[in-house]
XYZ file of C-alpha atoms in Angstrom:
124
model
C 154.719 268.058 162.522
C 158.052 266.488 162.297
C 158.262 267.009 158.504
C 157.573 271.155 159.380
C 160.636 271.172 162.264
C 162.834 269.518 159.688
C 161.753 272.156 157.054
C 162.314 275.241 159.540
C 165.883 273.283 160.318
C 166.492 273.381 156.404
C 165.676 277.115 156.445
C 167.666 278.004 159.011
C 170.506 275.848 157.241
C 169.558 277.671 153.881
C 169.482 281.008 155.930
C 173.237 280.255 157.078
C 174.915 279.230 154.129
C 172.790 282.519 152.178
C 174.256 285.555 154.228
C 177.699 283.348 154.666
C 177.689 282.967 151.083
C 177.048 286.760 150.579
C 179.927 287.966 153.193
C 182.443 286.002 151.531
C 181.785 287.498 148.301
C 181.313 291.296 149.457
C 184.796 291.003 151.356
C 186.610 289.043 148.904
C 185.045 290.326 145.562
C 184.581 293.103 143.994
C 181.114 291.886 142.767
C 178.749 293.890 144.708
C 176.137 293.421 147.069
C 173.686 292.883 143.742
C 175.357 289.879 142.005
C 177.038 288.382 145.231
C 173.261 288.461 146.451
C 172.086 286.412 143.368
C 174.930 283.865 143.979
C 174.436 283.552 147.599
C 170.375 283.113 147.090
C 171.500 279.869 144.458
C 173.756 278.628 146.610
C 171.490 278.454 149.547
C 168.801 277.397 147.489
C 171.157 274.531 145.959
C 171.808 273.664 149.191
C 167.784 273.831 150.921
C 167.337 271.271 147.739
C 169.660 269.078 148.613
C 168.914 268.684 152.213
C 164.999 269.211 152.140
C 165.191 266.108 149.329
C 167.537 264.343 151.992
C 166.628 265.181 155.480
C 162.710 266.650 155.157
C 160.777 265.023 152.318
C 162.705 262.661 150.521
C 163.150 262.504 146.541
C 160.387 262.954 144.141
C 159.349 260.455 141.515
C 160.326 262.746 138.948
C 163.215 263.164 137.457
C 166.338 265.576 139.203
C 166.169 268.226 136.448
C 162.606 268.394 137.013
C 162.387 268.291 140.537
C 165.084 270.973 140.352
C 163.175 273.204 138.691
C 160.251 272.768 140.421
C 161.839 273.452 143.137
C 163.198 276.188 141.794
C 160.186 277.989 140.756
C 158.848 277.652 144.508
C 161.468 279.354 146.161
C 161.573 282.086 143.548
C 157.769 282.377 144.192
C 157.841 281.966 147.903
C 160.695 284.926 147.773
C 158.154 286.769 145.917
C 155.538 286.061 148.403
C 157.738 286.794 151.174
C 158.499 290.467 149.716
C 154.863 291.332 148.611
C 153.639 290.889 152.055
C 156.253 292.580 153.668
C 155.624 295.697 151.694
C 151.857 295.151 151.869
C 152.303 295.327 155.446
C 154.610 298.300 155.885
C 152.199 300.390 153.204
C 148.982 299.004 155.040
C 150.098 299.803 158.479
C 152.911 302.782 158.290
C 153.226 302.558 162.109
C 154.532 298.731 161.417
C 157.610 297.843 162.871
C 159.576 296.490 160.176
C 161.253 293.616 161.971
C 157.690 292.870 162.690
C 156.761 293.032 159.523
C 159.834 291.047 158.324
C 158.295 287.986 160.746
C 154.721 287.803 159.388
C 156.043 288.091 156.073
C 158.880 285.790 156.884
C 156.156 283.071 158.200
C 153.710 283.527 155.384
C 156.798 282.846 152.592
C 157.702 279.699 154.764
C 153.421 278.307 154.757
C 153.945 278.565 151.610
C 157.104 277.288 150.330
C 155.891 274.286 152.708
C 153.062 273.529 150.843
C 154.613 273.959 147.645
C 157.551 271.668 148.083
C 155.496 269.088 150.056
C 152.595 268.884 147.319
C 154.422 269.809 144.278
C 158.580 269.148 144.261
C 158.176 266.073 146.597
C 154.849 264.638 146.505
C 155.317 260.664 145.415
């Protein structure tokens, strides 16, 4: 149980730096919401890394490029998760709030990025 608090701290972290990230840019750049959205999802990803390998699980016995990626292809997969469910929801059930929506889906993408970095980026 203390492992999953750390992890929601993490996100929240993650969450922080990701829509900080993305302000910056869209008032001090003329890159647009699509490409100052990529770099803020990196950068809070880069940082999620960093402190779920610090703070949460601890390094991997693989190597950091490796565990990078891995970790990589979770969060682009959770992501994926998160929006599949969220539109599944909202197309299933058109009277669906969609903050509500935004929560199950929200919750579903964190299970799962959970079990993905805990069994496969950081299992020893």
């Amino acid at each position: 149980m203390a492992k999953l608090l750390r992890f929601g701290i993490v996100g929240s972290v993650g969450f922080l730096v990701d829509a900080g990230i993305l302000a910056l840019l869209l008032g001090f750049t003329p890159l647009g919401p699509f490409i100052s959205r990529a770099i803020a999802i990196a950068l809070a990803m880069m940082a999620t890394w960093y402190l779920n390998r610090r703070f949460t699980f601890g390094a991997s016995r693989h190597s950091i490029v490796r565990e990078g990626f891995r970790y990589g292809s979770v969060g682009l997969t959770s992501a994926l998760v998160n929006y599949l469910v969220y539109s599944a929801l909202l197309i299933l059930f058109p009277t669906l709030q969609p903050l509500a929506a935004l929560v199950v889906s929200s919750t579903a993408a964190m299970a799962f990025s959970f079990f993905g970095y805990s069994r496969f980026v950081f299992r020893r």
